[in-house]
Amino acid sequence: MLLTITNTAPDATDLGFLLHKNPANLHTADLPFGKARVFYTAAGSDVCSACLLLEIDPVDLVRGAQQAEDYVNDRPYVSSSYMTVAIGRVFGTALAGNCQKRPELVAARLPLRVDVEVIRARGGGEVLRRLFEPLGYRVETARLPLDERFPEWGESGYYRFSMAGETTVHDLLSHLYVLLPVLDDEKHYYVGDDEVEKLLRHGEGWLSRHPERQLIVSRYLKRRSSLIDQVFARLLDDENAAVEAAESKSERSTLAEKDLERPLTLHTQRLNQVATRLKERGARRVVDLGCGEGRLLRRLLADRSFEGILGMDVSHRSLEVASTRLRLEQMPERQRKRIDLIQGSLLYRDRRLAGFDAAALVEVIEHLDPARLAAMERVLFEFAHPRHIVITTPNREYNGLFPGLPAGKMRHGDHRFEWTRLEFAMWARATGTRFGYEVVFEPVGPVDGACGAPSQMAIFTLADRLTDKADRQ
Ligand code: SAH
């Protein structure tokens, strides 16, 4: 694999200072899987090109695998995460934003070009563009045939790509460092907490605003949801981070590579859908009842249109987890003022629940004893009395389609009931009518012709227009 960085600014050889690699020499570094060499193919005042050549040694790969169990030796030699390790190793100083001899150069935005040969890009040239273009690069890609001699064999998953833009060497290396392993989507080392730190460090200043941040974070961290949650929770500390905002589309639909990307989990879809509906209805102050570990709260926080957010749960333990995940204690004051967590039960009238535009109960009602539903109805519809109420609950009809669920079983040990669509609709309509709310229904998740969707949603809206007016005044 070969990665070439070219500078065409006047005094082009400044690139040598920035990369800490003298253009006159050949530089070699030993890596656990082979050798990295840096040399220059041009070093004039107009053009300076530094090449990073990565030679992967199959024997080293095997040795690496024996020494450290987290190395896997069967990855293709074009794996871009090897290139990332090489960048970190040979251009580490520049990647950290340092330049000892000419510190003033670090902030210089230069006309830079990168040529990469050859990488595997999962999702193809389309993904390459979606990753690099939002960062201001012009991107060109060429898909390589499986074998140049036999074009009839068809095309490979391997690409040659170039990108050009005006940027600092530090930013350029950070972008490559984070995005190359996202491209091949197969990191050859174990992904743990360290990777969270690396991602946040190298993504600083750009990742939180990148439209494909969900794809980037999820692929970079090999879809390990606990780590992904950590990253989003921390990016949220950044006042500007609109991460995982309700409006952000799923990894799957933005990429239109349906057969390649795993679908979002049902729960993620559900939470995104709830957040979207709340936003569409113009809710600014929202209470999440039975907020659990705060996954909906995090989405609401990410969107500034939600001005006041309250999470309530009966479980103290869940609230502790929510508080840690949201990093409430480290949150900047302005952000912190938008959110509160309280312990309480939906079965008892609670003055703290009054005065909200909307309430959400996501997968909560089925945890209540049916005999107590009437108490919850009054607490919610009569006393809390928000303008909008969004309730989701499983659709029992779908249970037969879950391969691992024995017939007649519920999805969760703590579920007291699971309703069919008709049962849910009858309850919701009757409750709506009793308390003066109109109700509409939506499926949540993929809809099966016979059984409906795995989960179902009811959206209640106060029907009384007089109340409407009175509220606005
Ligand atoms: N809404 C969250 C959690 C769903 S699990 C999510 O979608 O991720 C159901 C949650 O309801 C649990 O956190 C449980 O503690 C909470 N819960 C159960 N009974 C409750 C009650 N009476 N009052 C408030 N919360 C309750």
JSON list of C-alpha atoms in Angstrom, two decimals, residues 125-324:
[
{"chain": "A", "resi": 125, "resn": "GLY", "atom": "CA", "xyz": [-16.53, 4.97, -3.97]},
{"chain": "A", "resi": 126, "resn": "GLU", "atom": "CA", "xyz": [-19.81, 6.27, -2.65]},
{"chain": "A", "resi": 127, "resn": "VAL", "atom": "CA", "xyz": [-18.64, 5.80, 0.93]},
{"chain": "A", "resi": 128, "resn": "LEU", "atom": "CA", "xyz": [-15.29, 7.37, 0.13]},
{"chain": "A", "resi": 129, "resn": "ARG", "atom": "CA", "xyz": [-17.04, 10.49, -1.04]},
{"chain": "A", "resi": 130, "resn": "ARG", "atom": "CA", "xyz": [-19.46, 10.61, 1.85]},
{"chain": "A", "resi": 131, "resn": "LEU", "atom": "CA", "xyz": [-16.61, 10.38, 4.29]},
{"chain": "A", "resi": 132, "resn": "PHE", "atom": "CA", "xyz": [-14.17, 12.86, 2.78]},
{"chain": "A", "resi": 133, "resn": "GLU", "atom": "CA", "xyz": [-16.25, 15.38, 0.84]},
{"chain": "A", "resi": 134, "resn": "PRO", "atom": "CA", "xyz": [-17.96, 16.90, 3.91]},
{"chain": "A", "resi": 135, "resn": "LEU", "atom": "CA", "xyz": [-14.46, 17.69, 5.17]},
{"chain": "A", "resi": 136, "resn": "GLY", "atom": "CA", "xyz": [-13.85, 19.87, 2.13]},
{"chain": "A", "resi": 137, "resn": "TYR", "atom": "CA", "xyz": [-11.95, 17.49, -0.13]},
{"chain": "A", "resi": 138, "resn": "ARG", "atom": "CA", "xyz": [-12.50, 16.85, -3.80]},
{"chain": "A", "resi": 139, "resn": "VAL", "atom": "CA", "xyz": [-12.48, 13.11, -4.13]},
{"chain": "A", "resi": 140, "resn": "GLU", "atom": "CA", "xyz": [-11.72, 10.88, -7.09]},
{"chain": "A", "resi": 141, "resn": "THR", "atom": "CA", "xyz": [-12.01, 7.14, -6.95]},
{"chain": "A", "resi": 142, "resn": "ALA", "atom": "CA", "xyz": [-11.26, 4.31, -9.32]},
{"chain": "A", "resi": 143, "resn": "ARG", "atom": "CA", "xyz": [-12.37, 0.79, -8.71]},
{"chain": "A", "resi": 144, "resn": "LEU", "atom": "CA", "xyz": [-9.79, -1.74, -9.71]},
{"chain": "A", "resi": 145, "resn": "PRO", "atom": "CA", "xyz": [-10.54, -4.82, -11.76]},
{"chain": "A", "resi": 146, "resn": "LEU", "atom": "CA", "xyz": [-9.95, -8.16, -10.06]},
{"chain": "A", "resi": 147, "resn": "ASP", "atom": "CA", "xyz": [-7.09, -8.72, -12.45]},
{"chain": "A", "resi": 148, "resn": "GLU", "atom": "CA", "xyz": [-5.88, -6.10, -14.95]},
{"chain": "A", "resi": 149, "resn": "ARG", "atom": "CA", "xyz": [-5.16, -8.87, -17.47]},
{"chain": "A", "resi": 150, "resn": "PHE", "atom": "CA", "xyz": [-8.66, -10.31, -17.32]},
{"chain": "A", "resi": 151, "resn": "PRO", "atom": "CA", "xyz": [-11.16, -7.46, -17.23]},
{"chain": "A", "resi": 152, "resn": "GLU", "atom": "CA", "xyz": [-13.94, -9.97, -17.85]},
{"chain": "A", "resi": 153, "resn": "TRP", "atom": "CA", "xyz": [-13.44, -11.27, -14.30]},
{"chain": "A", "resi": 154, "resn": "GLY", "atom": "CA", "xyz": [-15.16, -8.15, -13.11]},
{"chain": "A", "resi": 155, "resn": "GLU", "atom": "CA", "xyz": [-14.32, -5.59, -10.48]},
{"chain": "A", "resi": 156, "resn": "SER", "atom": "CA", "xyz": [-12.76, -6.05, -7.11]},
{"chain": "A", "resi": 157, "resn": "GLY", "atom": "CA", "xyz": [-13.60, -4.36, -3.84]},
{"chain": "A", "resi": 158, "resn": "TYR", "atom": "CA", "xyz": [-10.31, -2.47, -4.12]},
{"chain": "A", "resi": 159, "resn": "TYR", "atom": "CA", "xyz": [-9.88, 1.15, -4.93]},
{"chain": "A", "resi": 160, "resn": "ARG", "atom": "CA", "xyz": [-7.38, 3.73, -5.84]},
{"chain": "A", "resi": 161, "resn": "PHE", "atom": "CA", "xyz": [-8.40, 7.11, -4.56]},
{"chain": "A", "resi": 162, "resn": "SER", "atom": "CA", "xyz": [-7.23, 10.68, -4.49]},
{"chain": "A", "resi": 163, "resn": "MET", "atom": "CA", "xyz": [-8.43, 13.67, -2.61]},
{"chain": "A", "resi": 164, "resn": "ALA", "atom": "CA", "xyz": [-7.38, 17.26, -2.64]},
{"chain": "A", "resi": 165, "resn": "GLY", "atom": "CA", "xyz": [-8.22, 20.27, -0.57]},
{"chain": "A", "resi": 166, "resn": "GLU", "atom": "CA", "xyz": [-6.81, 23.18, 1.35]},
{"chain": "A", "resi": 167, "resn": "THR", "atom": "CA", "xyz": [-6.14, 22.10, 4.88]},
{"chain": "A", "resi": 168, "resn": "THR", "atom": "CA", "xyz": [-3.46, 21.75, 7.51]},
{"chain": "A", "resi": 169, "resn": "VAL", "atom": "CA", "xyz": [-1.22, 18.70, 7.54]},
{"chain": "A", "resi": 170, "resn": "HIS", "atom": "CA", "xyz": [-2.43, 18.00, 11.06]},
{"chain": "A", "resi": 171, "resn": "ASP", "atom": "CA", "xyz": [-6.10, 17.93, 10.00]},
{"chain": "A", "resi": 172, "resn": "LEU", "atom": "CA", "xyz": [-5.33, 15.89, 6.92]},
{"chain": "A", "resi": 173, "resn": "LEU", "atom": "CA", "xyz": [-3.56, 13.23, 8.95]},
{"chain": "A", "resi": 174, "resn": "SER", "atom": "CA", "xyz": [-6.33, 13.19, 11.57]},
{"chain": "A", "resi": 175, "resn": "HIS", "atom": "CA", "xyz": [-8.94, 12.66, 8.86]},
{"chain": "A", "resi": 176, "resn": "LEU", "atom": "CA", "xyz": [-6.97, 9.79, 7.34]},
{"chain": "A", "resi": 177, "resn": "TYR", "atom": "CA", "xyz": [-6.19, 8.30, 10.72]},
{"chain": "A", "resi": 178, "resn": "VAL", "atom": "CA", "xyz": [-9.85, 8.06, 11.68]},
{"chain": "A", "resi": 179, "resn": "LEU", "atom": "CA", "xyz": [-11.43, 7.41, 8.30]},
{"chain": "A", "resi": 180, "resn": "LEU", "atom": "CA", "xyz": [-9.13, 4.81, 6.76]},
{"chain": "A", "resi": 181, "resn": "PRO", "atom": "CA", "xyz": [-10.13, 2.07, 9.19]},
{"chain": "A", "resi": 182, "resn": "VAL", "atom": "CA", "xyz": [-13.75, 3.11, 8.76]},
{"chain": "A", "resi": 183, "resn": "LEU", "atom": "CA", "xyz": [-13.35, 2.34, 5.07]},
{"chain": "A", "resi": 184, "resn": "ASP", "atom": "CA", "xyz": [-12.32, -1.24, 5.34]},
{"chain": "A", "resi": 185, "resn": "ASP", "atom": "CA", "xyz": [-14.42, -1.72, 8.43]},
{"chain": "A", "resi": 186, "resn": "GLU", "atom": "CA", "xyz": [-12.16, -4.42, 9.73]},
{"chain": "A", "resi": 187, "resn": "LYS", "atom": "CA", "xyz": [-9.71, -3.28, 12.31]},
{"chain": "A", "resi": 188, "resn": "HIS", "atom": "CA", "xyz": [-7.05, -5.85, 12.84]},
{"chain": "A", "resi": 189, "resn": "TYR", "atom": "CA", "xyz": [-6.76, -5.18, 16.50]},
{"chain": "A", "resi": 190, "resn": "TYR", "atom": "CA", "xyz": [-8.99, -5.40, 19.47]},
{"chain": "A", "resi": 191, "resn": "VAL", "atom": "CA", "xyz": [-11.22, -2.40, 20.02]},
{"chain": "A", "resi": 192, "resn": "GLY", "atom": "CA", "xyz": [-11.45, -1.22, 23.60]},
{"chain": "A", "resi": 193, "resn": "ASP", "atom": "CA", "xyz": [-11.57, 1.93, 25.68]},
{"chain": "A", "resi": 194, "resn": "ASP", "atom": "CA", "xyz": [-8.30, 3.13, 24.17]},
{"chain": "A", "resi": 195, "resn": "GLU", "atom": "CA", "xyz": [-9.97, 3.38, 20.83]},
{"chain": "A", "resi": 196, "resn": "VAL", "atom": "CA", "xyz": [-12.64, 5.65, 22.27]},
{"chain": "A", "resi": 197, "resn": "GLU", "atom": "CA", "xyz": [-9.92, 8.01, 23.43]},
{"chain": "A", "resi": 198, "resn": "LYS", "atom": "CA", "xyz": [-8.14, 7.86, 20.08]},
{"chain": "A", "resi": 199, "resn": "LEU", "atom": "CA", "xyz": [-11.31, 8.52, 18.18]},
{"chain": "A", "resi": 200, "resn": "LEU", "atom": "CA", "xyz": [-12.24, 11.50, 20.32]},
{"chain": "A", "resi": 201, "resn": "ARG", "atom": "CA", "xyz": [-8.72, 12.90, 20.21]},
{"chain": "A", "resi": 202, "resn": "HIS", "atom": "CA", "xyz": [-8.27, 12.60, 16.46]},
{"chain": "A", "resi": 203, "resn": "GLY", "atom": "CA", "xyz": [-11.88, 13.49, 15.73]},
{"chain": "A", "resi": 204, "resn": "GLU", "atom": "CA", "xyz": [-11.67, 16.68, 17.73]},
{"chain": "A", "resi": 205, "resn": "GLY", "atom": "CA", "xyz": [-13.02, 19.70, 15.94]},
{"chain": "A", "resi": 206, "resn": "TRP", "atom": "CA", "xyz": [-14.63, 17.82, 13.04]},
{"chain": "A", "resi": 207, "resn": "LEU", "atom": "CA", "xyz": [-16.22, 14.52, 14.01]},
{"chain": "A", "resi": 208, "resn": "SER", "atom": "CA", "xyz": [-19.11, 16.01, 15.93]},
{"chain": "A", "resi": 209, "resn": "ARG", "atom": "CA", "xyz": [-20.18, 18.01, 12.87]},
{"chain": "A", "resi": 210, "resn": "HIS", "atom": "CA", "xyz": [-19.59, 15.31, 10.28]},
{"chain": "A", "resi": 211, "resn": "PRO", "atom": "CA", "xyz": [-22.88, 14.26, 8.68]},
{"chain": "A", "resi": 212, "resn": "GLU", "atom": "CA", "xyz": [-21.73, 10.62, 8.65]},
{"chain": "A", "resi": 213, "resn": "ARG", "atom": "CA", "xyz": [-20.63, 10.61, 12.28]},
{"chain": "A", "resi": 214, "resn": "GLN", "atom": "CA", "xyz": [-22.93, 7.74, 13.14]},
{"chain": "A", "resi": 215, "resn": "LEU", "atom": "CA", "xyz": [-21.38, 5.55, 10.48]},
{"chain": "A", "resi": 216, "resn": "ILE", "atom": "CA", "xyz": [-17.88, 6.65, 11.43]},
{"chain": "A", "resi": 217, "resn": "VAL", "atom": "CA", "xyz": [-18.26, 6.05, 15.14]},
{"chain": "A", "resi": 218, "resn": "SER", "atom": "CA", "xyz": [-20.06, 2.79, 14.72]},
{"chain": "A", "resi": 219, "resn": "ARG", "atom": "CA", "xyz": [-17.61, 1.32, 12.21]},
{"chain": "A", "resi": 220, "resn": "TYR", "atom": "CA", "xyz": [-14.54, 2.67, 13.99]},
{"chain": "A", "resi": 221, "resn": "LEU", "atom": "CA", "xyz": [-15.61, 1.02, 17.21]},
{"chain": "A", "resi": 222, "resn": "LYS", "atom": "CA", "xyz": [-16.64, -2.16, 15.44]},
{"chain": "A", "resi": 223, "resn": "ARG", "atom": "CA", "xyz": [-20.25, -1.56, 16.40]},
{"chain": "A", "resi": 224, "resn": "ARG", "atom": "CA", "xyz": [-19.60, -2.15, 20.08]},
{"chain": "A", "resi": 225, "resn": "SER", "atom": "CA", "xyz": [-22.58, -0.31, 21.43]},
{"chain": "A", "resi": 226, "resn": "SER", "atom": "CA", "xyz": [-21.19, 0.40, 24.89]},
{"chain": "A", "resi": 227, "resn": "LEU", "atom": "CA", "xyz": [-18.21, 2.20, 23.33]},
{"chain": "A", "resi": 228, "resn": "ILE", "atom": "CA", "xyz": [-20.35, 3.98, 20.78]},
{"chain": "A", "resi": 229, "resn": "ASP", "atom": "CA", "xyz": [-22.56, 5.27, 23.58]},
{"chain": "A", "resi": 230, "resn": "GLN", "atom": "CA", "xyz": [-19.49, 6.58, 25.38]},
{"chain": "A", "resi": 231, "resn": "VAL", "atom": "CA", "xyz": [-18.36, 8.50, 22.33]},
{"chain": "A", "resi": 232, "resn": "PHE", "atom": "CA", "xyz": [-21.72, 10.10, 21.72]},
{"chain": "A", "resi": 233, "resn": "ALA", "atom": "CA", "xyz": [-22.15, 10.96, 25.36]},
{"chain": "A", "resi": 234, "resn": "ARG", "atom": "CA", "xyz": [-18.76, 12.67, 25.32]},
{"chain": "A", "resi": 235, "resn": "LEU", "atom": "CA", "xyz": [-19.24, 14.41, 22.04]},
{"chain": "A", "resi": 236, "resn": "LEU", "atom": "CA", "xyz": [-22.38, 15.85, 23.55]},
{"chain": "A", "resi": 237, "resn": "ASP", "atom": "CA", "xyz": [-20.30, 17.70, 26.09]},
{"chain": "A", "resi": 238, "resn": "ASP", "atom": "CA", "xyz": [-19.16, 19.78, 23.22]},
{"chain": "A", "resi": 239, "resn": "GLU", "atom": "CA", "xyz": [-21.67, 22.60, 23.09]},
{"chain": "A", "resi": 240, "resn": "ASN", "atom": "CA", "xyz": [-21.83, 22.39, 19.33]},
{"chain": "A", "resi": 241, "resn": "ALA", "atom": "CA", "xyz": [-22.32, 18.70, 19.04]},
{"chain": "A", "resi": 242, "resn": "ALA", "atom": "CA", "xyz": [-25.60, 17.85, 17.48]},
{"chain": "A", "resi": 243, "resn": "VAL", "atom": "CA", "xyz": [-24.62, 14.26, 17.57]},
{"chain": "A", "resi": 244, "resn": "GLU", "atom": "CA", "xyz": [-27.08, 11.49, 17.09]},
{"chain": "A", "resi": 245, "resn": "ALA", "atom": "CA", "xyz": [-29.66, 14.14, 16.67]},
{"chain": "A", "resi": 246, "resn": "ALA", "atom": "CA", "xyz": [-33.14, 12.96, 16.18]},
{"chain": "A", "resi": 247, "resn": "GLU", "atom": "CA", "xyz": [-33.13, 13.98, 12.59]},
{"chain": "A", "resi": 248, "resn": "SER", "atom": "CA", "xyz": [-30.00, 12.05, 11.75]},
{"chain": "A", "resi": 249, "resn": "LYS", "atom": "CA", "xyz": [-30.82, 9.31, 9.38]},
{"chain": "A", "resi": 250, "resn": "SER", "atom": "CA", "xyz": [-29.85, 5.76, 9.90]},
{"chain": "A", "resi": 251, "resn": "GLU", "atom": "CA", "xyz": [-26.52, 4.53, 8.73]},
{"chain": "A", "resi": 252, "resn": "ARG", "atom": "CA", "xyz": [-28.40, 2.30, 6.41]},
{"chain": "A", "resi": 253, "resn": "SER", "atom": "CA", "xyz": [-30.57, 4.77, 4.60]},
{"chain": "A", "resi": 254, "resn": "THR", "atom": "CA", "xyz": [-27.94, 7.49, 4.23]},
{"chain": "A", "resi": 255, "resn": "LEU", "atom": "CA", "xyz": [-25.60, 5.08, 2.56]},
{"chain": "A", "resi": 256, "resn": "ALA", "atom": "CA", "xyz": [-28.07, 3.24, 0.42]},
{"chain": "A", "resi": 257, "resn": "GLU", "atom": "CA", "xyz": [-26.01, 0.13, 0.77]},
{"chain": "A", "resi": 258, "resn": "LYS", "atom": "CA", "xyz": [-28.73, -1.93, 2.25]},
{"chain": "A", "resi": 259, "resn": "ASP", "atom": "CA", "xyz": [-27.17, -5.29, 1.80]},
{"chain": "A", "resi": 260, "resn": "LEU", "atom": "CA", "xyz": [-23.88, -4.19, 3.29]},
{"chain": "A", "resi": 261, "resn": "GLU", "atom": "CA", "xyz": [-24.87, -2.36, 6.42]},
{"chain": "A", "resi": 262, "resn": "ARG", "atom": "CA", "xyz": [-26.55, -3.99, 9.29]},
{"chain": "A", "resi": 263, "resn": "PRO", "atom": "CA", "xyz": [-29.88, -2.41, 10.05]},
{"chain": "A", "resi": 264, "resn": "LEU", "atom": "CA", "xyz": [-30.20, -0.32, 13.16]},
{"chain": "A", "resi": 265, "resn": "THR", "atom": "CA", "xyz": [-31.45, -2.23, 16.12]},
{"chain": "A", "resi": 266, "resn": "LEU", "atom": "CA", "xyz": [-35.16, -2.05, 16.65]},
{"chain": "A", "resi": 267, "resn": "HIS", "atom": "CA", "xyz": [-34.65, -0.05, 19.81]},
{"chain": "A", "resi": 268, "resn": "THR", "atom": "CA", "xyz": [-32.51, 2.56, 18.07]},
{"chain": "A", "resi": 269, "resn": "GLN", "atom": "CA", "xyz": [-35.13, 2.91, 15.36]},
{"chain": "A", "resi": 270, "resn": "ARG", "atom": "CA", "xyz": [-37.80, 3.28, 17.98]},
{"chain": "A", "resi": 271, "resn": "LEU", "atom": "CA", "xyz": [-35.91, 5.97, 19.89]},
{"chain": "A", "resi": 272, "resn": "ASN", "atom": "CA", "xyz": [-35.14, 7.90, 16.72]},
{"chain": "A", "resi": 273, "resn": "GLN", "atom": "CA", "xyz": [-38.78, 7.72, 15.70]},
{"chain": "A", "resi": 274, "resn": "VAL", "atom": "CA", "xyz": [-39.99, 8.97, 19.09]},
{"chain": "A", "resi": 275, "resn": "ALA", "atom": "CA", "xyz": [-37.51, 11.85, 19.08]},
{"chain": "A", "resi": 276, "resn": "THR", "atom": "CA", "xyz": [-38.54, 12.79, 15.55]},
{"chain": "A", "resi": 277, "resn": "ARG", "atom": "CA", "xyz": [-42.24, 12.82, 16.38]},
{"chain": "A", "resi": 278, "resn": "LEU", "atom": "CA", "xyz": [-41.64, 14.97, 19.45]},
{"chain": "A", "resi": 279, "resn": "LYS", "atom": "CA", "xyz": [-39.67, 17.45, 17.41]},
{"chain": "A", "resi": 280, "resn": "GLU", "atom": "CA", "xyz": [-42.20, 17.53, 14.57]},
{"chain": "A", "resi": 281, "resn": "ARG", "atom": "CA", "xyz": [-44.92, 18.38, 17.04]},
{"chain": "A", "resi": 282, "resn": "GLY", "atom": "CA", "xyz": [-42.90, 21.31, 18.26]},
{"chain": "A", "resi": 283, "resn": "ALA", "atom": "CA", "xyz": [-42.39, 20.01, 21.79]},
{"chain": "A", "resi": 284, "resn": "ARG", "atom": "CA", "xyz": [-39.81, 22.04, 23.67]},
{"chain": "A", "resi": 285, "resn": "ARG", "atom": "CA", "xyz": [-40.22, 20.71, 27.18]},
{"chain": "A", "resi": 286, "resn": "VAL", "atom": "CA", "xyz": [-40.34, 16.94, 27.28]},
{"chain": "A", "resi": 287, "resn": "VAL", "atom": "CA", "xyz": [-40.60, 14.42, 30.09]},
{"chain": "A", "resi": 288, "resn": "ASP", "atom": "CA", "xyz": [-39.41, 10.87, 29.48]},
{"chain": "A", "resi": 289, "resn": "LEU", "atom": "CA", "xyz": [-41.31, 8.61, 31.86]},
{"chain": "A", "resi": 290, "resn": "GLY", "atom": "CA", "xyz": [-39.56, 5.33, 32.60]},
{"chain": "A", "resi": 291, "resn": "CYS", "atom": "CA", "xyz": [-36.44, 6.80, 31.02]},
{"chain": "A", "resi": 292, "resn": "GLY", "atom": "CA", "xyz": [-34.31, 3.78, 31.98]},
{"chain": "A", "resi": 293, "resn": "GLU", "atom": "CA", "xyz": [-30.68, 4.33, 31.14]},
{"chain": "A", "resi": 294, "resn": "GLY", "atom": "CA", "xyz": [-31.35, 7.55, 29.30]},
{"chain": "A", "resi": 295, "resn": "ARG", "atom": "CA", "xyz": [-31.08, 6.59, 25.65]},
{"chain": "A", "resi": 296, "resn": "LEU", "atom": "CA", "xyz": [-33.96, 8.80, 24.57]},
{"chain": "A", "resi": 297, "resn": "LEU", "atom": "CA", "xyz": [-32.71, 11.59, 26.83]},
{"chain": "A", "resi": 298, "resn": "ARG", "atom": "CA", "xyz": [-29.40, 11.55, 25.01]},
{"chain": "A", "resi": 299, "resn": "ARG", "atom": "CA", "xyz": [-31.09, 12.02, 21.68]},
{"chain": "A", "resi": 300, "resn": "LEU", "atom": "CA", "xyz": [-33.20, 14.86, 23.01]},
{"chain": "A", "resi": 301, "resn": "LEU", "atom": "CA", "xyz": [-30.17, 16.57, 24.50]},
{"chain": "A", "resi": 302, "resn": "ALA", "atom": "CA", "xyz": [-28.44, 16.45, 21.16]},
{"chain": "A", "resi": 303, "resn": "ASP", "atom": "CA", "xyz": [-31.14, 18.64, 19.68]},
{"chain": "A", "resi": 304, "resn": "ARG", "atom": "CA", "xyz": [-31.25, 22.18, 20.90]},
{"chain": "A", "resi": 305, "resn": "SER", "atom": "CA", "xyz": [-34.91, 22.57, 20.08]},
{"chain": "A", "resi": 306, "resn": "PHE", "atom": "CA", "xyz": [-35.62, 20.59, 23.23]},
{"chain": "A", "resi": 307, "resn": "GLU", "atom": "CA", "xyz": [-35.15, 23.23, 25.87]},
{"chain": "A", "resi": 308, "resn": "GLY", "atom": "CA", "xyz": [-36.16, 21.37, 28.99]},
{"chain": "A", "resi": 309, "resn": "ILE", "atom": "CA", "xyz": [-35.80, 17.61, 29.44]},
{"chain": "A", "resi": 310, "resn": "LEU", "atom": "CA", "xyz": [-36.82, 15.57, 32.45]},
{"chain": "A", "resi": 311, "resn": "GLY", "atom": "CA", "xyz": [-36.13, 11.88, 32.87]},
{"chain": "A", "resi": 312, "resn": "MET", "atom": "CA", "xyz": [-38.05, 9.95, 35.48]},
{"chain": "A", "resi": 313, "resn": "ASP", "atom": "CA", "xyz": [-37.72, 6.33, 36.46]},
{"chain": "A", "resi": 314, "resn": "VAL", "atom": "CA", "xyz": [-38.69, 4.22, 39.40]},
{"chain": "A", "resi": 315, "resn": "SER", "atom": "CA", "xyz": [-35.32, 2.49, 39.35]},
{"chain": "A", "resi": 316, "resn": "HIS", "atom": "CA", "xyz": [-32.56, 4.29, 41.17]},
{"chain": "A", "resi": 317, "resn": "ARG", "atom": "CA", "xyz": [-29.97, 2.06, 39.54]},
{"chain": "A", "resi": 318, "resn": "SER", "atom": "CA", "xyz": [-31.14, 2.95, 36.03]},
{"chain": "A", "resi": 319, "resn": "LEU", "atom": "CA", "xyz": [-30.97, 6.63, 36.88]},
{"chain": "A", "resi": 320, "resn": "GLU", "atom": "CA", "xyz": [-27.40, 6.23, 38.06]},
{"chain": "A", "resi": 321, "resn": "VAL", "atom": "CA", "xyz": [-26.46, 4.59, 34.80]},
{"chain": "A", "resi": 322, "resn": "ALA", "atom": "CA", "xyz": [-28.26, 7.34, 32.89]},
{"chain": "A", "resi": 323, "resn": "SER", "atom": "CA", "xyz": [-26.41, 10.00, 34.82]},
{"chain": "A", "resi": 324, "resn": "THR", "atom": "CA", "xyz": [-23.04, 8.38, 34.09]}
]
